[in-house]
Amino acid sequence: ARNISDRWTWSPQEVTIYMRSPEHAAAESAVNSVSAQFAAENPGYRLYANTQIRDLDIQLSRYNQNLSVGRVADTIVSDAAAACTRAPEKFADWLSSWRPPVAANLAAPGLSPHGQARAFDFQVYKGDILIAGTDSGQITDVWIGRGWADRLARAVRKASPAFEGPLQSPNEPWHYTYVAKQR
């Protein structure tokens, strides 16, 4: 990752400073505007977005439990064994250029934009029932098939210019990046 220091998850002290800032209030307002627009366009449904900053411990825990990360790990172990056998003296070059055939659907711990309040994952509820969550297994059937991706995108576009998205790689129709007044 380039510019790691600019992307790294905030420390508790940085989070405290941000939580007291006008920018935090603006981000909360932008999320609330999207939620209000979505509710107006989809009576009986509401959005939830966790606006808490994801600390490094949470990111590590999720990364270590994520099945797509496990698949990538299995692939690199297999590919690395073959690369070492063929040309051990070129292993470092091989490793620096290796890319998984299918990317993990989670950012590397410490590099998630959720760690700096730069991303929000929206979920659709009907009352207390989760209709469209952040499970990548629901993208085709629920988010696309039932139209929630389009409905959320429309609400985001109408409600606030402070967001870009949804995230395309990996495909997360619920994930929007907060871009207003970059830090």
mmCIF file of C-alpha atoms in Angstrom:
data_model
loop_
_atom_site.group_PDB
_atom_site.id
_atom_site.type_symbol
_atom_site.label_atom_id
_atom_site.label_comp_id
_atom_site.label_asym_id
_atom_site.label_seq_id
_atom_site.Cartn_x
_atom_site.Cartn_y
_atom_site.Cartn_z
ATOM 1 C CA ALA A 1 0.000 0.000 0.000
ATOM 2 C CA ARG A 2 1.331 3.398 -0.916
ATOM 3 C CA ASN A 3 1.250 6.262 1.585
ATOM 4 C CA ILE A 4 0.638 3.995 4.551
ATOM 5 C CA SER A 5 0.994 6.836 7.049
ATOM 6 C CA ASP A 6 -1.822 8.747 5.323
ATOM 7 C CA ARG A 7 -4.100 5.689 5.329
ATOM 8 C CA TRP A 8 -3.270 4.045 8.648
ATOM 9 C CA THR A 9 -6.075 3.551 11.180
ATOM 10 C CA TRP A 10 -6.233 6.369 13.680
ATOM 11 C CA SER A 11 -4.923 6.043 17.197
ATOM 12 C CA PRO A 12 -7.334 6.485 20.119
ATOM 13 C CA GLN A 13 -6.033 10.050 20.527
ATOM 14 C CA GLU A 14 -6.688 10.862 16.862
ATOM 15 C CA VAL A 15 -10.189 9.407 17.168
ATOM 16 C CA THR A 16 -10.886 11.597 20.220
ATOM 17 C CA ILE A 17 -9.789 14.720 18.348
ATOM 18 C CA TYR A 18 -11.896 13.785 15.314
ATOM 19 C CA MET A 19 -14.996 13.038 17.393
ATOM 20 C CA ARG A 20 -14.932 16.642 18.662
ATOM 21 C CA SER A 21 -14.368 18.170 15.235
ATOM 22 C CA PRO A 22 -16.754 19.979 12.897
ATOM 23 C CA GLU A 23 -15.821 17.401 10.272
ATOM 24 C CA HIS A 24 -17.258 14.616 12.424
ATOM 25 C CA ALA A 25 -20.497 16.571 12.741
ATOM 26 C CA ALA A 26 -20.532 17.072 8.957
ATOM 27 C CA ALA A 27 -19.983 13.346 8.321
ATOM 28 C CA GLU A 28 -22.782 12.425 10.725
ATOM 29 C CA SER A 29 -25.043 14.952 9.004
ATOM 30 C CA ALA A 30 -24.213 13.501 5.566
ATOM 31 C CA VAL A 31 -25.020 9.966 6.766
ATOM 32 C CA ASN A 32 -28.272 11.204 8.303
ATOM 33 C CA SER A 33 -29.207 12.965 5.043
ATOM 34 C CA VAL A 34 -28.717 9.730 3.110
ATOM 35 C CA SER A 35 -30.808 7.835 5.670
ATOM 36 C CA ALA A 36 -33.624 10.392 5.505
ATOM 37 C CA GLN A 37 -33.623 10.394 1.692
ATOM 38 C CA PHE A 38 -33.668 6.584 1.607
ATOM 39 C CA ALA A 39 -36.556 6.395 4.100
ATOM 40 C CA ALA A 40 -38.549 8.971 2.101
ATOM 41 C CA GLU A 41 -38.087 6.972 -1.103
ATOM 42 C CA ASN A 42 -38.660 3.561 0.507
ATOM 43 C CA PRO A 43 -41.533 3.814 2.997
ATOM 44 C CA GLY A 44 -41.313 1.241 5.770
ATOM 45 C CA TYR A 45 -37.549 0.773 5.319
ATOM 46 C CA ARG A 46 -34.634 2.474 6.990
ATOM 47 C CA LEU A 47 -30.871 2.568 6.728
ATOM 48 C CA TYR A 48 -28.362 1.864 9.441
ATOM 49 C CA ALA A 49 -24.731 2.937 9.124
ATOM 50 C CA ASN A 50 -22.261 2.274 11.884
ATOM 51 C CA THR A 51 -20.435 5.578 12.189
ATOM 52 C CA GLN A 52 -17.978 4.344 14.808
ATOM 53 C CA ILE A 53 -14.374 4.262 13.666
ATOM 54 C CA ARG A 54 -13.072 0.701 13.283
ATOM 55 C CA ASP A 55 -10.041 0.343 15.450
ATOM 56 C CA LEU A 56 -7.166 -1.941 14.540
ATOM 57 C CA ASP A 57 -8.274 -4.727 16.911
ATOM 58 C CA ILE A 58 -11.686 -4.979 15.231
ATOM 59 C CA GLN A 59 -10.082 -4.938 11.782
ATOM 60 C CA LEU A 60 -7.659 -7.713 12.785
ATOM 61 C CA SER A 61 -10.429 -9.833 14.265
ATOM 62 C CA ARG A 62 -12.601 -9.542 11.154
ATOM 63 C CA TYR A 63 -9.663 -10.170 8.846
ATOM 64 C CA ASN A 64 -8.641 -13.300 10.729
ATOM 65 C CA GLN A 65 -12.192 -14.686 10.538
ATOM 66 C CA ASN A 66 -12.930 -13.781 6.916
ATOM 67 C CA LEU A 67 -13.317 -16.749 4.547
ATOM 68 C CA SER A 68 -12.139 -14.832 1.473
ATOM 69 C CA VAL A 69 -8.911 -13.925 3.280
ATOM 70 C CA GLY A 70 -8.438 -17.618 4.079
ATOM 71 C CA ARG A 71 -8.880 -18.526 0.405
ATOM 72 C CA VAL A 72 -6.266 -15.957 -0.631
ATOM 73 C CA ALA A 73 -3.910 -17.286 2.060
ATOM 74 C CA ASP A 74 -4.347 -20.836 0.789
ATOM 75 C CA THR A 75 -3.638 -19.677 -2.766
ATOM 76 C CA ILE A 76 -0.460 -17.803 -1.892
ATOM 77 C CA VAL A 77 0.864 -20.738 0.141
ATOM 78 C CA SER A 78 0.379 -23.049 -2.815
ATOM 79 C CA ASP A 79 1.746 -20.579 -5.361
ATOM 80 C CA ALA A 80 4.715 -19.680 -3.133
ATOM 81 C CA ALA A 81 5.726 -23.296 -2.720
ATOM 82 C CA ALA A 82 5.826 -23.680 -6.502
ATOM 83 C CA ALA A 83 7.727 -20.399 -6.954
ATOM 84 C CA CYS A 84 10.318 -21.395 -4.346
ATOM 85 C CA THR A 85 10.869 -24.723 -6.027
ATOM 86 C CA ARG A 86 11.311 -23.200 -9.498
ATOM 87 C CA ALA A 87 13.623 -20.292 -8.632
ATOM 88 C CA PRO A 88 14.318 -19.707 -4.935
ATOM 89 C CA GLU A 89 16.747 -16.870 -5.720
ATOM 90 C CA LYS A 90 13.905 -14.941 -7.387
ATOM 91 C CA PHE A 91 11.339 -15.512 -4.665
ATOM 92 C CA ALA A 92 11.382 -11.895 -3.403
ATOM 93 C CA ASP A 93 10.658 -10.631 -6.925
ATOM 94 C CA TRP A 94 7.898 -13.197 -7.324
ATOM 95 C CA LEU A 95 6.339 -12.251 -3.982
ATOM 96 C CA SER A 96 6.333 -8.513 -4.685
ATOM 97 C CA SER A 97 4.505 -9.060 -7.978
ATOM 98 C CA TRP A 98 2.086 -11.792 -6.838
ATOM 99 C CA ARG A 99 -1.623 -10.952 -6.999
ATOM 100 C CA PRO A 100 -4.415 -13.294 -5.977
ATOM 101 C CA PRO A 101 -6.711 -14.525 -8.750
ATOM 102 C CA VAL A 102 -9.659 -13.301 -6.674
ATOM 103 C CA ALA A 103 -9.079 -10.558 -4.124
ATOM 104 C CA ALA A 104 -10.115 -10.887 -0.503
ATOM 105 C CA ASN A 105 -13.245 -8.897 0.228
ATOM 106 C CA LEU A 106 -11.685 -7.067 3.157
ATOM 107 C CA ALA A 107 -8.994 -4.404 3.388
ATOM 108 C CA ALA A 108 -5.736 -5.299 5.066
ATOM 109 C CA PRO A 109 -5.915 -4.486 8.776
ATOM 110 C CA GLY A 110 -4.859 -0.926 9.445
ATOM 111 C CA LEU A 111 -5.586 0.206 5.892
ATOM 112 C CA SER A 112 -9.386 0.179 5.914
ATOM 113 C CA PRO A 113 -10.889 3.623 5.306
ATOM 114 C CA HIS A 114 -13.285 2.729 8.137
ATOM 115 C CA GLY A 115 -10.320 3.325 10.453
ATOM 116 C CA GLN A 116 -10.383 7.045 9.634
ATOM 117 C CA ALA A 117 -14.136 7.644 9.286
ATOM 118 C CA ARG A 118 -13.698 7.732 5.511
ATOM 119 C CA ALA A 119 -16.118 4.906 4.741
ATOM 120 C CA PHE A 120 -19.570 3.865 5.819
ATOM 121 C CA ASP A 121 -21.421 0.609 5.252
ATOM 122 C CA PHE A 122 -25.172 1.107 4.882
ATOM 123 C CA GLN A 123 -27.593 -1.691 5.778
ATOM 124 C CA VAL A 124 -31.297 -1.862 4.977
ATOM 125 C CA TYR A 125 -33.831 -2.673 7.704
ATOM 126 C CA LYS A 126 -37.579 -3.095 7.789
ATOM 127 C CA GLY A 127 -38.415 -2.442 11.404
ATOM 128 C CA ASP A 128 -35.884 -4.517 13.327
ATOM 129 C CA ILE A 129 -35.402 -7.053 10.533
ATOM 130 C CA LEU A 130 -32.209 -6.852 8.517
ATOM 131 C CA ILE A 131 -33.153 -6.951 4.846
ATOM 132 C CA ALA A 132 -29.807 -6.216 3.172
ATOM 133 C CA GLY A 133 -26.634 -6.463 5.233
ATOM 134 C CA THR A 134 -22.919 -6.476 4.554
ATOM 135 C CA ASP A 135 -22.620 -10.155 3.647
ATOM 136 C CA SER A 136 -20.919 -10.521 0.261
ATOM 137 C CA GLY A 137 -22.980 -13.670 -0.281
ATOM 138 C CA GLN A 138 -26.078 -11.450 -0.561
ATOM 139 C CA ILE A 139 -24.833 -9.180 -3.342
ATOM 140 C CA THR A 140 -26.388 -10.965 -6.313
ATOM 141 C CA ASP A 141 -29.711 -12.005 -4.799
ATOM 142 C CA VAL A 142 -30.456 -9.295 -2.261
ATOM 143 C CA TRP A 143 -28.550 -6.161 -3.204
ATOM 144 C CA ILE A 144 -28.811 -6.442 -6.982
ATOM 145 C CA GLY A 145 -31.701 -8.864 -7.448
ATOM 146 C CA ARG A 146 -34.038 -7.051 -5.093
ATOM 147 C CA GLY A 147 -32.879 -3.602 -6.159
ATOM 148 C CA TRP A 148 -31.374 -2.385 -2.886
ATOM 149 C CA ALA A 149 -28.082 -1.405 -4.527
ATOM 150 C CA ASP A 150 -29.867 0.920 -6.953
ATOM 151 C CA ARG A 151 -32.142 2.344 -4.269
ATOM 152 C CA LEU A 152 -29.228 3.085 -1.968
ATOM 153 C CA ALA A 153 -27.174 4.604 -4.806
ATOM 154 C CA ARG A 154 -30.089 6.861 -5.760
ATOM 155 C CA ALA A 155 -30.551 8.039 -2.160
ATOM 156 C CA VAL A 156 -26.828 8.726 -1.782
ATOM 157 C CA ARG A 157 -26.688 10.739 -5.025
ATOM 158 C CA LYS A 158 -29.730 12.818 -4.081
ATOM 159 C CA ALA A 159 -28.814 13.362 -0.444
ATOM 160 C CA SER A 160 -25.159 14.268 -0.355
ATOM 161 C CA PRO A 161 -22.229 15.027 -2.651
ATOM 162 C CA ALA A 162 -19.954 14.004 0.229
ATOM 163 C CA PHE A 163 -19.905 10.343 -0.813
ATOM 164 C CA GLU A 164 -18.324 8.328 -3.608
ATOM 165 C CA GLY A 165 -19.300 4.799 -4.370
ATOM 166 C CA PRO A 166 -20.316 2.192 -4.060
ATOM 167 C CA LEU A 167 -17.040 0.319 -3.714
ATOM 168 C CA GLN A 168 -16.333 -1.629 -6.904
ATOM 169 C CA SER A 169 -13.350 -3.781 -5.929
ATOM 170 C CA PRO A 170 -14.252 -5.759 -4.074
ATOM 171 C CA ASN A 171 -17.879 -5.302 -4.998
ATOM 172 C CA GLU A 172 -19.682 -3.878 -1.962
ATOM 173 C CA PRO A 173 -22.899 -2.095 -2.941
ATOM 174 C CA TRP A 174 -23.365 -0.981 0.677
ATOM 175 C CA HIS A 175 -19.930 0.688 1.039
ATOM 176 C CA TYR A 176 -19.546 4.414 0.348
ATOM 177 C CA THR A 177 -16.463 6.549 0.862
ATOM 178 C CA TYR A 178 -16.823 9.864 2.624
ATOM 179 C CA VAL A 179 -14.818 12.437 0.636
ATOM 180 C CA ALA A 180 -15.940 15.825 1.897
ATOM 181 C CA LYS A 181 -13.109 17.980 3.191
ATOM 182 C CA GLN A 182 -10.408 15.325 3.057
ATOM 183 C CA ARG A 183 -8.103 15.413 6.045
#
